């Protein structure tokens, strides 16, 4: 199974920037730690965990929001 990090690496520059922008617009919405109610306000660890989480194609993070 592909991780979010592996998927980011396969994207073109525009799509990668879009995903990063979406993630940065609301860190907590995509953070696995927050979703599982184990937030310790360590966003850096949350981002690392998200990068290593399985890639879910239907996630809003991969969609262009207008």
Short mmCIF file of N, CA, C and O in Angstrom, two decimals:
data_model
loop_
_atom_site.label_atom_id
_atom_site.label_comp_id
_atom_site.label_asym_id
_atom_site.label_seq_id
_atom_site.Cartn_x
_atom_site.Cartn_y
_atom_site.Cartn_z
N UNK A 1 0.85 -1.19 0.00
CA UNK A 1 0.00 0.00 0.00
C UNK A 1 0.89 1.25 0.00
O UNK A 1 1.88 1.32 0.71
N UNK A 2 0.52 2.21 -0.78
CA UNK A 2 1.26 3.46 -0.94
C UNK A 2 1.00 4.39 0.25
O UNK A 2 -0.12 4.48 0.74
N UNK A 3 2.04 5.09 0.70
CA UNK A 3 1.89 6.08 1.78
C UNK A 3 1.63 7.46 1.19
O UNK A 3 1.85 7.69 -0.01
N UNK A 4 1.21 8.38 2.03
CA UNK A 4 1.01 9.76 1.59
C UNK A 4 2.32 10.35 1.07
O UNK A 4 2.33 11.07 0.08
N UNK A 5 3.42 10.02 1.73
CA UNK A 5 4.72 10.52 1.29
C UNK A 5 5.07 10.01 -0.10
O UNK A 5 5.50 10.78 -0.96
N UNK A 6 4.85 8.74 -0.34
CA UNK A 6 5.14 8.17 -1.66
C UNK A 6 4.24 8.80 -2.73
O UNK A 6 4.70 9.08 -3.84
N UNK A 7 2.99 9.05 -2.37
CA UNK A 7 2.10 9.69 -3.34
C UNK A 7 2.55 11.13 -3.62
O UNK A 7 2.56 11.54 -4.78
N UNK A 8 2.91 11.87 -2.59
CA UNK A 8 3.40 13.24 -2.80
C UNK A 8 4.59 13.24 -3.76
O UNK A 8 4.69 14.11 -4.63
N UNK A 9 5.47 12.28 -3.62
CA UNK A 9 6.65 12.21 -4.48
C UNK A 9 6.29 11.94 -5.94
O UNK A 9 7.05 12.30 -6.82
N UNK A 10 5.15 11.33 -6.17
CA UNK A 10 4.76 11.00 -7.54
C UNK A 10 3.99 12.13 -8.23
O UNK A 10 3.71 12.04 -9.42
N UNK A 11 3.65 13.18 -7.50
CA UNK A 11 2.85 14.27 -8.05
C UNK A 11 3.70 15.28 -8.81
O UNK A 11 4.89 15.42 -8.55
N UNK A 12 3.03 16.03 -9.70
CA UNK A 12 3.73 17.15 -10.34
C UNK A 12 3.80 18.29 -9.32
O UNK A 12 3.16 18.24 -8.27
N UNK A 13 4.58 19.29 -9.62
CA UNK A 13 4.83 20.37 -8.66
C UNK A 13 3.53 21.07 -8.24
O UNK A 13 3.33 21.34 -7.05
N UNK A 14 2.65 21.34 -9.17
CA UNK A 14 1.40 22.05 -8.84
C UNK A 14 0.53 21.22 -7.89
O UNK A 14 0.03 21.73 -6.91
N UNK A 15 0.37 19.94 -8.18
CA UNK A 15 -0.45 19.07 -7.34
C UNK A 15 0.17 18.89 -5.95
O UNK A 15 -0.54 18.84 -4.95
N UNK A 16 1.48 18.81 -5.90
CA UNK A 16 2.17 18.68 -4.62
C UNK A 16 1.96 19.94 -3.78
O UNK A 16 1.64 19.87 -2.59
N UNK A 17 2.09 21.10 -4.42
CA UNK A 17 1.89 22.36 -3.72
C UNK A 17 0.45 22.48 -3.22
O UNK A 17 0.21 22.94 -2.10
N UNK A 18 -0.49 22.05 -4.03
CA UNK A 18 -1.90 22.09 -3.65
C UNK A 18 -2.15 21.22 -2.42
O UNK A 18 -2.81 21.66 -1.47
N UNK A 19 -1.62 20.02 -2.40
CA UNK A 19 -1.79 19.13 -1.25
C UNK A 19 -1.15 19.72 0.01
O UNK A 19 -1.75 19.69 1.09
N UNK A 20 0.03 20.27 -0.14
CA UNK A 20 0.71 20.89 1.01
C UNK A 20 -0.08 22.09 1.51
O UNK A 20 -0.24 22.30 2.71
N UNK A 21 -0.60 22.88 0.58
CA UNK A 21 -1.43 24.04 0.94
C UNK A 21 -2.68 23.58 1.70
O UNK A 21 -3.04 24.16 2.72
N UNK A 22 -3.34 22.55 1.19
CA UNK A 22 -4.53 22.03 1.86
C UNK A 22 -4.20 21.54 3.27
O UNK A 22 -4.94 21.81 4.22
N UNK A 23 -3.09 20.83 3.40
CA UNK A 23 -2.69 20.33 4.71
C UNK A 23 -2.39 21.50 5.65
O UNK A 23 -2.87 21.53 6.79
N UNK A 24 -1.66 22.47 5.16
CA UNK A 24 -1.27 23.61 6.00
C UNK A 24 -2.45 24.50 6.38
O UNK A 24 -2.39 25.19 7.39
N UNK A 25 -3.51 24.47 5.58
CA UNK A 25 -4.66 25.33 5.89
C UNK A 25 -5.42 24.85 7.13
O UNK A 25 -6.12 25.62 7.75
N UNK A 26 -5.26 23.56 7.47
CA UNK A 26 -5.90 23.03 8.69
C UNK A 26 -5.18 21.76 9.12
O UNK A 26 -5.63 20.66 8.84
N UNK A 27 -4.06 21.94 9.78
CA UNK A 27 -3.24 20.80 10.22
C UNK A 27 -4.07 19.77 10.97
O UNK A 27 -3.97 18.58 10.73
N UNK A 28 -4.88 20.23 11.89
CA UNK A 28 -5.62 19.32 12.77
C UNK A 28 -6.62 18.45 12.02
O UNK A 28 -6.89 17.33 12.43
N UNK A 29 -7.17 18.94 10.92
CA UNK A 29 -8.17 18.18 10.17
C UNK A 29 -7.58 16.91 9.55
O UNK A 29 -8.29 15.93 9.36
N UNK A 30 -6.29 16.92 9.25
CA UNK A 30 -5.66 15.77 8.61
C UNK A 30 -4.72 15.00 9.53
O UNK A 30 -4.25 13.93 9.17
N UNK A 31 -4.48 15.52 10.71
CA UNK A 31 -3.53 14.92 11.64
C UNK A 31 -4.08 13.62 12.23
O UNK A 31 -5.13 13.62 12.87
N UNK A 32 -3.36 12.51 12.03
CA UNK A 32 -3.81 11.24 12.59
C UNK A 32 -3.92 11.29 14.12
O UNK A 32 -4.80 10.68 14.70
N UNK A 33 -3.01 12.01 14.75
CA UNK A 33 -3.05 12.12 16.21
C UNK A 33 -4.34 12.80 16.67
O UNK A 33 -4.96 12.37 17.63
N UNK A 34 -4.73 13.85 15.99
CA UNK A 34 -5.95 14.57 16.34
C UNK A 34 -7.19 13.72 16.06
O UNK A 34 -8.11 13.68 16.87
N UNK A 35 -7.19 13.03 14.93
CA UNK A 35 -8.35 12.20 14.56
C UNK A 35 -8.59 11.08 15.57
O UNK A 35 -9.72 10.67 15.79
N UNK A 36 -7.51 10.58 16.16
CA UNK A 36 -7.62 9.49 17.12
C UNK A 36 -7.63 10.00 18.57
O UNK A 36 -7.43 9.23 19.49
N UNK A 37 -7.85 11.29 18.72
CA UNK A 37 -7.93 11.94 20.03
C UNK A 37 -6.71 11.65 20.92
O UNK A 37 -6.83 11.37 22.10
N UNK A 38 -5.54 11.74 20.32
CA UNK A 38 -4.31 11.59 21.09
C UNK A 38 -3.35 12.74 20.80
O UNK A 38 -2.14 12.60 20.82
N UNK A 39 -3.96 13.89 20.52
CA UNK A 39 -3.18 15.09 20.23
C UNK A 39 -2.39 15.50 21.47
O UNK A 39 -2.91 15.58 22.57
N UNK A 40 -1.12 15.76 21.26
CA UNK A 40 -0.26 16.27 22.33
C UNK A 40 0.38 17.58 21.88
O UNK A 40 1.41 17.98 22.39
N UNK A 41 -0.27 18.21 20.89
CA UNK A 41 0.18 19.49 20.33
C UNK A 41 1.58 19.43 19.76
O UNK A 41 2.30 20.41 19.72
N UNK A 42 1.97 18.25 19.30
CA UNK A 42 3.26 18.07 18.63
C UNK A 42 2.95 17.91 17.14
O UNK A 42 2.90 16.80 16.61
N UNK A 43 2.73 19.03 16.47
CA UNK A 43 2.32 19.01 15.06
C UNK A 43 3.38 18.39 14.17
O UNK A 43 3.06 17.76 13.17
N UNK A 44 4.61 18.57 14.53
CA UNK A 44 5.70 17.99 13.72
C UNK A 44 5.58 16.46 13.68
O UNK A 44 5.69 15.86 12.63
N UNK A 45 5.30 15.86 14.82
CA UNK A 45 5.12 14.40 14.87
C UNK A 45 3.86 14.00 14.11
O UNK A 45 3.82 12.94 13.48
N UNK A 46 2.82 14.85 14.17
CA UNK A 46 1.59 14.56 13.45
C UNK A 46 1.80 14.56 11.95
O UNK A 46 1.26 13.71 11.24
N UNK A 47 2.59 15.50 11.46
CA UNK A 47 2.88 15.56 10.02
C UNK A 47 3.68 14.32 9.61
O UNK A 47 3.39 13.70 8.59
N UNK A 48 4.66 13.96 10.41
CA UNK A 48 5.45 12.77 10.11
C UNK A 48 4.57 11.52 10.05
O UNK A 48 4.69 10.69 9.16
N UNK A 49 3.65 11.43 11.02
CA UNK A 49 2.75 10.28 11.05
C UNK A 49 1.82 10.29 9.83
O UNK A 49 1.55 9.25 9.24
N UNK A 50 1.33 11.47 9.45
CA UNK A 50 0.47 11.57 8.27
C UNK A 50 1.23 11.13 7.01
O UNK A 50 0.69 10.42 6.18
N UNK A 51 2.47 11.57 6.88
CA UNK A 51 3.28 11.19 5.71
C UNK A 51 3.44 9.68 5.61
O UNK A 51 3.47 9.13 4.52
N UNK A 52 3.52 9.00 6.74
CA UNK A 52 3.70 7.55 6.75
C UNK A 52 2.39 6.78 6.76
O UNK A 52 2.40 5.55 6.73
N UNK A 53 1.26 7.49 6.79
CA UNK A 53 -0.05 6.84 6.77
C UNK A 53 -0.40 6.41 5.35
O UNK A 53 0.11 6.96 4.38
N UNK A 54 -1.29 5.43 5.22
CA UNK A 54 -1.71 4.98 3.89
C UNK A 54 -2.37 6.11 3.09
O UNK A 54 -3.12 6.91 3.63
N UNK A 55 -2.06 6.14 1.82
CA UNK A 55 -2.64 7.10 0.88
C UNK A 55 -4.10 6.74 0.64
O UNK A 55 -4.41 5.61 0.29
N UNK A 56 -4.99 7.71 0.82
CA UNK A 56 -6.42 7.53 0.58
C UNK A 56 -6.81 8.49 -0.54
O UNK A 56 -6.89 9.70 -0.32
N UNK A 57 -7.04 7.97 -1.75
CA UNK A 57 -7.32 8.84 -2.90
C UNK A 57 -8.50 9.77 -2.72
O UNK A 57 -8.52 10.86 -3.27
N UNK A 58 -9.49 9.38 -1.94
CA UNK A 58 -10.69 10.20 -1.79
C UNK A 58 -10.55 11.32 -0.75
O UNK A 58 -11.45 12.12 -0.57
N UNK A 59 -9.41 11.40 -0.09
CA UNK A 59 -9.19 12.43 0.93
C UNK A 59 -9.26 13.83 0.31
O UNK A 59 -8.78 14.07 -0.79
N UNK A 60 -9.86 14.75 1.04
CA UNK A 60 -9.99 16.13 0.58
C UNK A 60 -8.63 16.80 0.36
O UNK A 60 -8.54 17.79 -0.36
N UNK A 61 -7.62 16.29 0.97
CA UNK A 61 -6.31 16.93 0.86
C UNK A 61 -5.80 16.90 -0.58
O UNK A 61 -5.05 17.77 -1.00
N UNK A 62 -6.24 15.94 -1.37
CA UNK A 62 -5.77 15.80 -2.74
C UNK A 62 -6.64 16.55 -3.74
O UNK A 62 -6.37 16.54 -4.93
N UNK A 63 -7.69 17.22 -3.27
CA UNK A 63 -8.65 17.89 -4.16
C UNK A 63 -8.41 19.40 -4.19
O UNK A 63 -8.07 19.99 -3.17
N UNK A 64 -8.64 19.99 -5.34
CA UNK A 64 -8.53 21.44 -5.46
C UNK A 64 -9.79 22.07 -4.91
O UNK A 64 -10.90 21.72 -5.29
N UNK A 65 -9.61 22.98 -3.97
CA UNK A 65 -10.74 23.67 -3.34
C UNK A 65 -10.84 25.07 -3.91
O UNK A 65 -9.89 25.82 -3.91
N UNK A 66 -11.98 25.39 -4.43
CA UNK A 66 -12.16 26.73 -5.03
C UNK A 66 -13.16 27.51 -4.27
O UNK A 66 -14.03 27.11 -3.66
#
